[in-house]
C-alpha cells in the first residue's frame, strides 16, 4: 500500500501472530501532548479547588449559592414574621404571592392538588377549615403540622419566609372553589383579617 | 482470501509452518477447539435478542406505565436489572468468551488447556444467566447496579470465572507455542484478573439465613458501599466492556482488514495507561454526593487523564485501516468495526466530559447517562460483537455466510437505531437537567413539580423506543443470517491439524537495548529516548506470569490508594448522633424497596445545589447512611429523589399512590403496585434479618437494646399496627381493594415499605435521637396515652418505642 511514510511500514521481526502483523509507527504527537496536558491539569485543579483557604470546594460553592439565592428571594423583604398582619400583607401582592405559589407547587400539590382543590389532603379552595380559625394559623399549621401528623410540619424543610408566603398563597385560595374539589371538611370561619 | 465473506470463506488458512530459525526438534501436532467458540457465539446471539427484547419492554413501560398490567414480575424496577445483566453478562459476556476462545488458541498456537474446563465454563455461565432470569423478576436482588445477583450466584460467578475460565486461559498461556504474547492477550489477561478482583471485593456480604428467602447484606454501608460499588461498576465497564473488546478488536480487525496493526508501541502505552488509570475513575459516578470530595476529585481527574489512553485504542483501530478503506465500503464486517470503534472514541470522549463536575451537575441522574451507556453498549460492544460474528460464523461453521446483503441491512438498521436512540436520550437528558435546575427571577424553582419534567421528555421516550426497535430489528435480521449460515454447515466439521515446535525447543530471543541515536545530548536524554522505544516491553511479552503479576500490581495499587482512605479515615464519614438503626419493620420495608428495584428510578441523594435542596430538602450527609446495607443512592431520577421523603406525605397518600400512581400524581409514569397491599410482609425472616444486621455492627452502642428474635417480630408488628391505625384515621376507614373488599393492611408489604419511606431522611432532625428500645413492658409501659408526647423522650417506654413510627413517620 502506498502511504505517506512508507519507511514506517516495516514490520519488526517476529511481530507476526496468526498472520497478524504490527507496525511500530511512532505515537502521534497530538496524542502524547494531550495526554501530558491532562496529567498536568491534575495538580493545577487540585491546588485551585482544594488548597487550604481557596474556599472553592463544593460545599463552599453551595453555601455561596444558597446565600445568593436567599438574597435574590428575600433580600427586599427581610425576615418575615408568621403573624396575621404579615400573611395578609402579601395576599394581594402578585409578585410575592408567586413565591408562595412556587413553594406550594413543589411541596404541597401531592396532597392538596395543583389548584389546592384537595386530594389526599383537604380542599383549600372552599370556605371551611379544620385546623385554622384565623389567617396566622395557616402559617402555624404549615410550620408545625396538624391532624396528628397527617399534615406534616415543614419548619425544618422551608425557610421561615417561604412558610409565611405559602400561607399567604393558601389564604388567597379561599373561595376560589377549584373544580373537582374534595368534600368540604371543618367549619366556616370569619373572613381573613390582619388583626 | 482477499475478502472475508465470499464463497471461499473456508476455514482460516493453516498456520505457517515452523519458522526457519527454529531448531530441528520435532514439531508438535495439535488441533483447535472450535466447538466452544461456536457454542459461545450462538449463546451470544440468543442472549443478545433476549437482552434487547427486555430492554425494549422496559423502554415501552416508561411512557406506558400500566403496560405491566399489575403483574409484579415485569415492573420496570424488576426487569431493568434483568435487561442490564442480560446485556452485559449474557450478550457481551458470551461475545467475549467466543472471541477469547477462538483467538487465544490461535495466538498461542495451542488448544485450550482443558476441554473439560471449557465445557464447564460454557455451561456454568449459561446456568448463571438462567439463574439471573429466575431471580431478578422475583425481586431476589442485592440492590446494587450490575451486581444485583444474590450471593449463591455470586459464588457461582467467582467459580466459573476464576476457576474454570481463568485457569483454563492461564494454563493455555503457559502451554503456548508462540514465544511472545500478542497485544490482544494482554487485554484478555487484564480482563480476567481484574473482573475477578472487582467481583469478589464488591460482593462481600453477610447472608441472611432464613428458609423463606435468598438474601444478603453487603458488609459495606452507605458511603463506603457506594465507593465499593462504583469502583466495581465503573471498572466493570472498563474490564468487562472495554479491555476484552479492545483485545477482540486487536485480533479480528486486522484479520478482517488484512492489514498490519498501526503501532505496536502505541498499544503498549495505551494498554498500561488504560489499566492503571481506569481503576481510579469510579468516584465520578458519585459527584456531588455524600462521598468525600477528595475522592470525587480523584475520580474526575483520572477520568480526564483516561481520555487519551482510551483513544489510543481507537487510533490503533482506525489507523490499522489505512490502505483498506476501500474494503470498508463493501465489507459489512469492516463497517461494523469502523462504526463500533468510532462509537468507542465518542463514548470515551463523552465519559471524561461527563466526569467533569460542572458537566456532571447537569447530566447526572438524567437520560444523558442512559444515552452514554447505550452509545457504549450498543455502539461499541454491539457493533464489535456483530462484526466479529459475521467474520467468525463462516469460519466456525465452515461454510459461506448466508447473505452479505442481509449483513449490510443489519448494519444500517443498527446504525440508524443507535443514532435515534442516543440522540433522543441526549435531548431528554439535557432537557431534564436544565428543567430541574431552572430558577425564576424570584428565586423559586421554575418547574417545582417533578412530574412537569417527566412530561417534557415523554416524546423522547417514544423516539427512543423507535431507535431501540430499529436496533433490535437489525439484530433479528442478523439472527436469521446466522441461523441460515449455521444451517448450511457441513455434516461433519473438518478438524485441521496444526504443527508447531514446543516452546522449550524454540530459542529465547535476546531483546536488545537499541543503541543511543542522538549525539551531543545528555546521557539522560539518550537513556530516555532508548527507554521510550519500549524495547524492554518485548521481554515482558515472553513471560505471562510476570506480565499478569504486573497487571495485578497496577490494578491493586490504584485501588488501594482510593479505597483504604475511604475506610480508615474517620473524618470521611462524620457520625451523626441522631442517626439510628432501622427498626425491624423498617428493615423489612427497606428490603421490599430493594426487591422492587425502586432504586432504578428513584435516587436517595440530595446534592448540594440550590435547585436540589429547594426541591428535596437539606443536602444528604455522609453520616446519614451508616446503616444502609446496601446504599440506595441510585443513579437515575426517572422519578423524584426520595432521600427526605420521610414525613412529607401521609401513609394514606402512599397507599393511594402505590395503587394508582397516575391518579395521585397526574402524568406520573410510575407503574401501579396494587400487589403491595395484597402481599404479606415476610415477618418470619425478621429475626434472621436483624441477626445479619447486628453482625455488621458488632460494637455499635445503638444496638444495645435492639430487639432480637421473637421480640423483633413483635416490635415490627407493633409498629405496623401503629402505622395502620394512623392510616385508618387518614383514610377515614379501611383500605378497599379493586374488588371492593376491605383489607387490613397491618401485615402488608405496603405498611412495611411505608414504615421505611417515612423514616427516610428524618433522623437528622430528631433531637434528641429516638433510640429503639426493647418491647417487653416495663412498669412505665402502662402509660400509653402519652404516645404523642413520649417519642422524643429517651426512656424505655413501650409507647415511646411505638411513637417512633409516628416521629419518623407521620411527622408528629
PDB file of N, CA and C in Angstrom, chain B residues 645-674:
ATOM      1  N   UNK B 645     -37.978  11.870  51.813  1.00  0.00           N
ATOM      2  CA  UNK B 645     -39.423  11.747  51.611  1.00  0.00           C
ATOM      3  C   UNK B 645     -40.139  11.478  52.934  1.00  0.00           C
ATOM      4  N   UNK B 646     -39.387  11.036  53.932  1.00  0.00           N
ATOM      5  CA  UNK B 646     -39.976  10.703  55.229  1.00  0.00           C
ATOM      6  C   UNK B 646     -40.744  11.881  55.804  1.00  0.00           C
ATOM      7  N   UNK B 647     -41.972  11.608  56.253  1.00  0.00           N
ATOM      8  CA  UNK B 647     -42.755  12.629  56.930  1.00  0.00           C
ATOM      9  C   UNK B 647     -43.326  13.696  56.023  1.00  0.00           C
ATOM     10  N   UNK B 648     -43.147  13.579  54.723  1.00  0.00           N
ATOM     11  CA  UNK B 648     -43.668  14.629  53.839  1.00  0.00           C
ATOM     12  C   UNK B 648     -45.055  14.304  53.316  1.00  0.00           C
ATOM     13  N   UNK B 649     -45.391  13.025  53.311  1.00  0.00           N
ATOM     14  CA  UNK B 649     -46.671  12.608  52.756  1.00  0.00           C
ATOM     15  C   UNK B 649     -47.316  11.649  53.744  1.00  0.00           C
ATOM     16  N   UNK B 650     -48.622  11.560  53.680  1.00  0.00           N
ATOM     17  CA  UNK B 650     -49.291  10.695  54.646  1.00  0.00           C
ATOM     18  C   UNK B 650     -49.192   9.227  54.224  1.00  0.00           C
ATOM     19  N   UNK B 651     -49.410   8.338  55.200  1.00  0.00           N
ATOM     20  CA  UNK B 651     -49.471   6.909  54.873  1.00  0.00           C
ATOM     21  C   UNK B 651     -50.549   6.681  53.812  1.00  0.00           C
ATOM     22  N   UNK B 652     -51.645   7.396  54.016  1.00  0.00           N
ATOM     23  CA  UNK B 652     -52.786   7.216  53.115  1.00  0.00           C
ATOM     24  C   UNK B 652     -52.406   7.588  51.692  1.00  0.00           C
ATOM     25  N   UNK B 653     -51.635   8.681  51.553  1.00  0.00           N
ATOM     26  CA  UNK B 653     -51.206   9.097  50.209  1.00  0.00           C
ATOM     27  C   UNK B 653     -50.338   8.009  49.579  1.00  0.00           C
ATOM     28  N   UNK B 654     -49.441   7.451  50.383  1.00  0.00           N
ATOM     29  CA  UNK B 654     -48.554   6.416  49.840  1.00  0.00           C
ATOM     30  C   UNK B 654     -49.347   5.213  49.335  1.00  0.00           C
ATOM     31  N   UNK B 655     -50.321   4.786  50.123  1.00  0.00           N
ATOM     32  CA  UNK B 655     -51.130   3.632  49.705  1.00  0.00           C
ATOM     33  C   UNK B 655     -51.852   3.945  48.407  1.00  0.00           C
ATOM     34  N   UNK B 656     -52.443   5.129  48.375  1.00  0.00           N
ATOM     35  CA  UNK B 656     -53.145   5.586  47.167  1.00  0.00           C
ATOM     36  C   UNK B 656     -52.191   5.591  45.971  1.00  0.00           C
ATOM     37  N   UNK B 657     -51.003   6.127  46.212  1.00  0.00           N
ATOM     38  CA  UNK B 657     -50.007   6.278  45.145  1.00  0.00           C
ATOM     39  C   UNK B 657     -49.476   4.916  44.683  1.00  0.00           C
ATOM     40  N   UNK B 658     -49.303   3.986  45.615  1.00  0.00           N
ATOM     41  CA  UNK B 658     -48.882   2.632  45.204  1.00  0.00           C
ATOM     42  C   UNK B 658     -49.925   2.018  44.279  1.00  0.00           C
ATOM     43  N   UNK B 659     -51.177   2.235  44.634  1.00  0.00           N
ATOM     44  CA  UNK B 659     -52.234   1.578  43.882  1.00  0.00           C
ATOM     45  C   UNK B 659     -52.530   2.285  42.561  1.00  0.00           C
ATOM     46  N   UNK B 660     -52.623   3.616  42.628  1.00  0.00           N
ATOM     47  CA  UNK B 660     -52.984   4.370  41.416  1.00  0.00           C
ATOM     48  C   UNK B 660     -52.079   5.582  41.277  1.00  0.00           C
ATOM     49  N   UNK B 661     -50.851   5.345  40.872  1.00  0.00           N
ATOM     50  CA  UNK B 661     -49.902   6.470  40.818  1.00  0.00           C
ATOM     51  C   UNK B 661     -50.365   7.585  39.880  1.00  0.00           C
ATOM     52  N   UNK B 662     -51.054   7.226  38.789  1.00  0.00           N
ATOM     53  CA  UNK B 662     -51.462   8.262  37.835  1.00  0.00           C
ATOM     54  C   UNK B 662     -52.594   9.118  38.396  1.00  0.00           C
ATOM     55  N   UNK B 663     -53.320   8.559  39.365  1.00  0.00           N
ATOM     56  CA  UNK B 663     -54.378   9.334  39.987  1.00  0.00           C
ATOM     57  C   UNK B 663     -53.772  10.265  41.043  1.00  0.00           C
ATOM     58  N   UNK B 664     -52.816   9.732  41.805  1.00  0.00           N
ATOM     59  CA  UNK B 664     -52.201  10.533  42.862  1.00  0.00           C
ATOM     60  C   UNK B 664     -51.334  11.634  42.270  1.00  0.00           C
ATOM     61  N   UNK B 665     -50.631  11.335  41.193  1.00  0.00           N
ATOM     62  CA  UNK B 665     -49.794  12.331  40.534  1.00  0.00           C
ATOM     63  C   UNK B 665     -50.106  12.298  39.050  1.00  0.00           C
ATOM     64  N   UNK B 666     -51.024  13.151  38.596  1.00  0.00           N
ATOM     65  CA  UNK B 666     -51.375  13.112  37.175  1.00  0.00           C
ATOM     66  C   UNK B 666     -50.124  13.310  36.303  1.00  0.00           C
ATOM     67  N   UNK B 667     -49.960  12.397  35.349  1.00  0.00           N
ATOM     68  CA  UNK B 667     -48.780  12.475  34.479  1.00  0.00           C
ATOM     69  C   UNK B 667     -47.630  11.607  34.942  1.00  0.00           C
ATOM     70  N   UNK B 668     -47.776  11.010  36.131  1.00  0.00           N
ATOM     71  CA  UNK B 668     -46.709  10.147  36.640  1.00  0.00           C
ATOM     72  C   UNK B 668     -46.508   8.947  35.714  1.00  0.00           C
ATOM     73  N   UNK B 669     -45.264   8.475  35.608  1.00  0.00           N
ATOM     74  CA  UNK B 669     -45.016   7.274  34.817  1.00  0.00           C
ATOM     75  C   UNK B 669     -44.607   6.109  35.712  1.00  0.00           C
ATOM     76  N   UNK B 670     -44.951   6.199  36.989  1.00  0.00           N
ATOM     77  CA  UNK B 670     -44.678   5.073  37.889  1.00  0.00           C
ATOM     78  C   UNK B 670     -45.677   3.958  37.624  1.00  0.00           C
ATOM     79  N   UNK B 671     -45.203   2.715  37.585  1.00  0.00           N
ATOM     80  CA  UNK B 671     -46.163   1.617  37.408  1.00  0.00           C
ATOM     81  C   UNK B 671     -47.000   1.438  38.669  1.00  0.00           C
ATOM     82  N   UNK B 672     -48.222   0.959  38.521  1.00  0.00           N
ATOM     83  CA  UNK B 672     -49.031   0.699  39.713  1.00  0.00           C
ATOM     84  C   UNK B 672     -48.515  -0.511  40.490  1.00  0.00           C
ATOM     85  N   UNK B 673     -48.630  -0.444  41.810  1.00  0.00           N
ATOM     86  CA  UNK B 673     -48.167  -1.529  42.674  1.00  0.00           C
ATOM     87  C   UNK B 673     -49.292  -2.046  43.560  1.00  0.00           C
ATOM     88  N   UNK B 674     -50.422  -2.468  42.988  1.00  0.00           N
ATOM     89  CA  UNK B 674     -51.527  -2.904  43.851  1.00  0.00           C
ATOM     90  C   UNK B 674     -51.143  -4.115  44.703  1.00  0.00           C
TER      91      UNK B 674
END
